[in-house]
Amino acid sequence: MARPSSRDSLIRATLETIILELVTINQRMPVIGLRVSQARERTGLAGLLSPALEEIDDVDECVSTISEQVTAALALLKE
């Protein structure tokens, strides 16, 4: 098996850093959603905060898509 080039190693390290940041986002987004949901219920600002919760769901989907793409790119580097 060929040794990875320094370019491939740099790309892999960058992608692994991105994955770690995405994991952090995935861990924090549910808590943020919960806080917004609680604020909506406690303040009566449903008209303002309900769209924010929908946007949080959109961000979660985007983060999942990015995670899948980065994971696929890492897999290609391993080939």
Coordinates of N, CA and C in Angstrom, one line a residue:
M1 N 0.8 -1.2 0.0 CA 0.0 0.0 0.0 C 0.9 1.2 0.0
A2 N 0.6 2.2 -0.8 CA 1.4 3.4 -1.0 C 1.2 4.3 0.2
R3 N 2.2 5.0 0.6 CA 2.2 5.9 1.7 C 1.5 7.2 1.2
P4 N 0.6 7.7 2.0 CA -0.1 8.9 1.6 C 0.8 10.1 1.4
S5 N 0.6 10.9 0.4 CA 1.4 12.1 0.2 C 1.1 13.1 1.3
S6 N 2.1 14.1 1.4 CA 1.9 15.1 2.4 C 0.6 15.9 2.1
R7 N 0.3 16.1 0.8 CA -0.9 16.8 0.4 C -2.2 16.0 0.9
D8 N -2.2 14.7 0.7 CA -3.3 13.9 1.2 C -3.4 13.9 2.7
S9 N -2.2 13.9 3.4 CA -2.3 14.0 4.8 C -2.8 15.3 5.3
L10 N -2.5 16.4 4.6 CA -3.0 17.7 5.0 C -4.5 17.8 4.7
I11 N -4.9 17.2 3.6 CA -6.4 17.2 3.3 C -7.1 16.4 4.4
R12 N -6.6 15.2 4.7 CA -7.2 14.4 5.7 C -7.3 15.1 7.0
A13 N -6.2 15.7 7.5 CA -6.2 16.5 8.7 C -7.3 17.6 8.7
T14 N -7.4 18.3 7.6 CA -8.4 19.3 7.5 C -9.8 18.8 7.6
L15 N -10.0 17.7 6.9 CA -11.4 17.1 6.9 C -11.7 16.5 8.3
E16 N -10.7 16.0 9.0 CA -11.0 15.4 10.3 C -11.3 16.6 11.3
T17 N -10.6 17.7 11.1 CA -10.9 18.9 11.9 C -12.4 19.4 11.7
I18 N -12.8 19.4 10.4 CA -14.1 19.7 10.1 C -15.1 18.8 10.7
I19 N -14.9 17.5 10.7 CA -15.7 16.5 11.3 C -15.9 16.8 12.8
L20 N -14.8 17.1 13.5 CA -14.8 17.4 14.9 C -15.7 18.6 15.2
E21 N -15.6 19.6 14.4 CA -16.4 20.8 14.6 C -17.9 20.5 14.3
L22 N -18.2 19.7 13.3 CA -19.5 19.3 13.1 C -20.1 18.5 14.2
V23 N -19.3 17.7 14.8 CA -19.8 16.9 16.0 C -20.2 17.9 17.1
T24 N -19.4 18.9 17.3 CA -19.7 19.9 18.3 C -21.0 20.6 18.0
I25 N -21.2 20.9 16.8 CA -22.5 21.6 16.3 C -23.6 20.6 16.6
N26 N -23.5 19.3 16.2 CA -24.5 18.4 16.4 C -24.9 18.2 17.9
Q27 N -23.9 18.3 18.8 CA -24.1 18.2 20.2 C -24.8 19.4 20.8
R28 N -24.6 20.6 20.3 CA -25.1 21.8 20.8 C -26.5 22.2 20.3
M29 N -26.8 21.8 19.0 CA -28.0 22.3 18.4 C -29.2 21.8 19.1
P30 N -29.3 20.6 19.6 CA -30.5 20.2 20.4 C -30.7 21.0 21.6
V31 N -29.7 21.4 22.3 CA -29.8 22.2 23.5 C -30.3 23.6 23.1
I32 N -29.8 24.1 22.0 CA -30.2 25.5 21.5 C -31.7 25.4 21.2
G33 N -32.1 24.3 20.5 CA -33.5 24.1 20.1 C -34.4 24.0 21.3
L34 N -33.9 23.3 22.3 CA -34.7 23.2 23.6 C -34.9 24.6 24.3
R35 N -33.8 25.4 24.3 CA -33.9 26.7 24.9 C -34.8 27.6 24.2
V36 N -34.8 27.6 22.8 CA -35.7 28.4 22.0 C -37.1 27.9 22.3
S37 N -37.3 26.6 22.3 CA -38.7 26.1 22.5 C -39.2 26.5 23.9
Q38 N -38.4 26.4 24.9 CA -38.8 26.9 26.2 C -39.1 28.4 26.3
A39 N -38.3 29.1 25.6 CA -38.6 30.6 25.5 C -39.9 30.9 24.8
R40 N -40.1 30.1 23.8 CA -41.4 30.3 23.0 C -42.6 30.0 24.0
E41 N -42.5 28.9 24.7 CA -43.6 28.6 25.6 C -43.8 29.5 26.8
R42 N -42.7 30.0 27.3 CA -42.7 30.9 28.5 C -43.0 32.3 28.2
T43 N -42.7 32.8 27.0 CA -42.9 34.2 26.7 C -44.0 34.6 25.8
G44 N -44.6 33.6 25.2 CA -45.7 33.9 24.3 C -45.2 34.5 23.0
L45 N -44.0 34.3 22.6 CA -43.4 34.8 21.4 C -43.4 33.7 20.3
A46 N -44.4 32.9 20.2 CA -44.5 31.8 19.3 C -44.3 32.3 17.8
G47 N -44.9 33.5 17.5 CA -44.8 34.0 16.2 C -43.3 34.3 15.8
L48 N -42.5 34.7 16.7 CA -41.1 35.0 16.5 C -40.2 33.7 16.6
L49 N -40.5 32.9 17.6 CA -39.6 31.8 17.9 C -39.9 30.5 17.1
S50 N -41.1 30.3 16.7 CA -41.4 29.1 15.9 C -40.6 29.1 14.6
P51 N -40.5 30.2 13.9 CA -39.7 30.1 12.7 C -38.2 29.9 13.0
A52 N -37.8 30.3 14.2 CA -36.4 30.1 14.6 C -36.1 28.6 14.8
L53 N -37.1 27.9 15.4 CA -37.0 26.5 15.6 C -37.0 25.7 14.2
E54 N -37.7 26.2 13.3 CA -37.7 25.6 11.9 C -36.3 25.8 11.3
E55 N -35.7 27.0 11.5 CA -34.4 27.3 11.0 C -33.4 26.4 11.6
I56 N -33.5 26.1 12.9 CA -32.6 25.2 13.6 C -32.7 23.8 13.0
D57 N -33.9 23.4 12.7 CA -34.1 22.1 12.0 C -33.4 22.1 10.6
D58 N -33.5 23.2 9.9 CA -32.8 23.3 8.6 C -31.3 23.2 8.8
V59 N -30.7 23.9 9.8 CA -29.3 23.9 10.1 C -28.9 22.4 10.4
D60 N -29.7 21.7 11.2 CA -29.4 20.3 11.5 C -29.2 19.5 10.3
E61 N -30.2 19.7 9.3 CA -30.1 18.9 8.1 C -28.9 19.3 7.3
C62 N -28.5 20.5 7.2 CA -27.3 20.9 6.5 C -26.1 20.4 7.1
V63 N -26.0 20.4 8.4 CA -24.8 19.8 9.1 C -24.7 18.3 8.8
S64 N -25.9 17.6 8.8 CA -25.8 16.2 8.5 C -25.3 15.9 7.1
T65 N -25.8 16.8 6.2 CA -25.3 16.6 4.8 C -23.8 16.9 4.7
I66 N -23.4 17.9 5.3 CA -21.9 18.2 5.3 C -21.1 17.1 5.9
S67 N -21.6 16.5 7.0 CA -20.9 15.4 7.7 C -20.8 14.2 6.7
E68 N -21.9 13.9 6.0 CA -21.9 12.8 5.1 C -20.8 13.1 4.0
Q69 N -20.8 14.3 3.5 CA -19.9 14.6 2.4 C -18.4 14.6 2.9
V70 N -18.2 15.1 4.0 CA -16.8 15.0 4.6 C -16.4 13.6 4.8
T71 N -17.3 12.8 5.4 CA -17.0 11.4 5.6 C -16.7 10.6 4.3
A72 N -17.4 10.9 3.3 CA -17.2 10.3 2.0 C -15.9 10.8 1.4
A73 N -15.5 12.0 1.6 CA -14.2 12.5 1.1 C -13.1 11.8 1.9
L74 N -13.2 11.6 3.2 CA -12.2 10.9 3.9 C -12.1 9.5 3.5
A75 N -13.2 8.8 3.1 CA -13.1 7.5 2.6 C -12.4 7.4 1.3
L76 N -12.6 8.4 0.5 CA -11.9 8.4 -0.8 C -10.4 8.6 -0.6
L77 N -10.0 9.3 0.4 CA -8.5 9.5 0.7 C -7.9 8.2 1.2
K78 N -8.7 7.3 1.8 CA -8.2 6.1 2.3 C -8.0 5.0 1.3
E79 N -8.6 5.2 0.1 CA -8.5 4.3 -1.0 C -7.1 4.3 -1.6

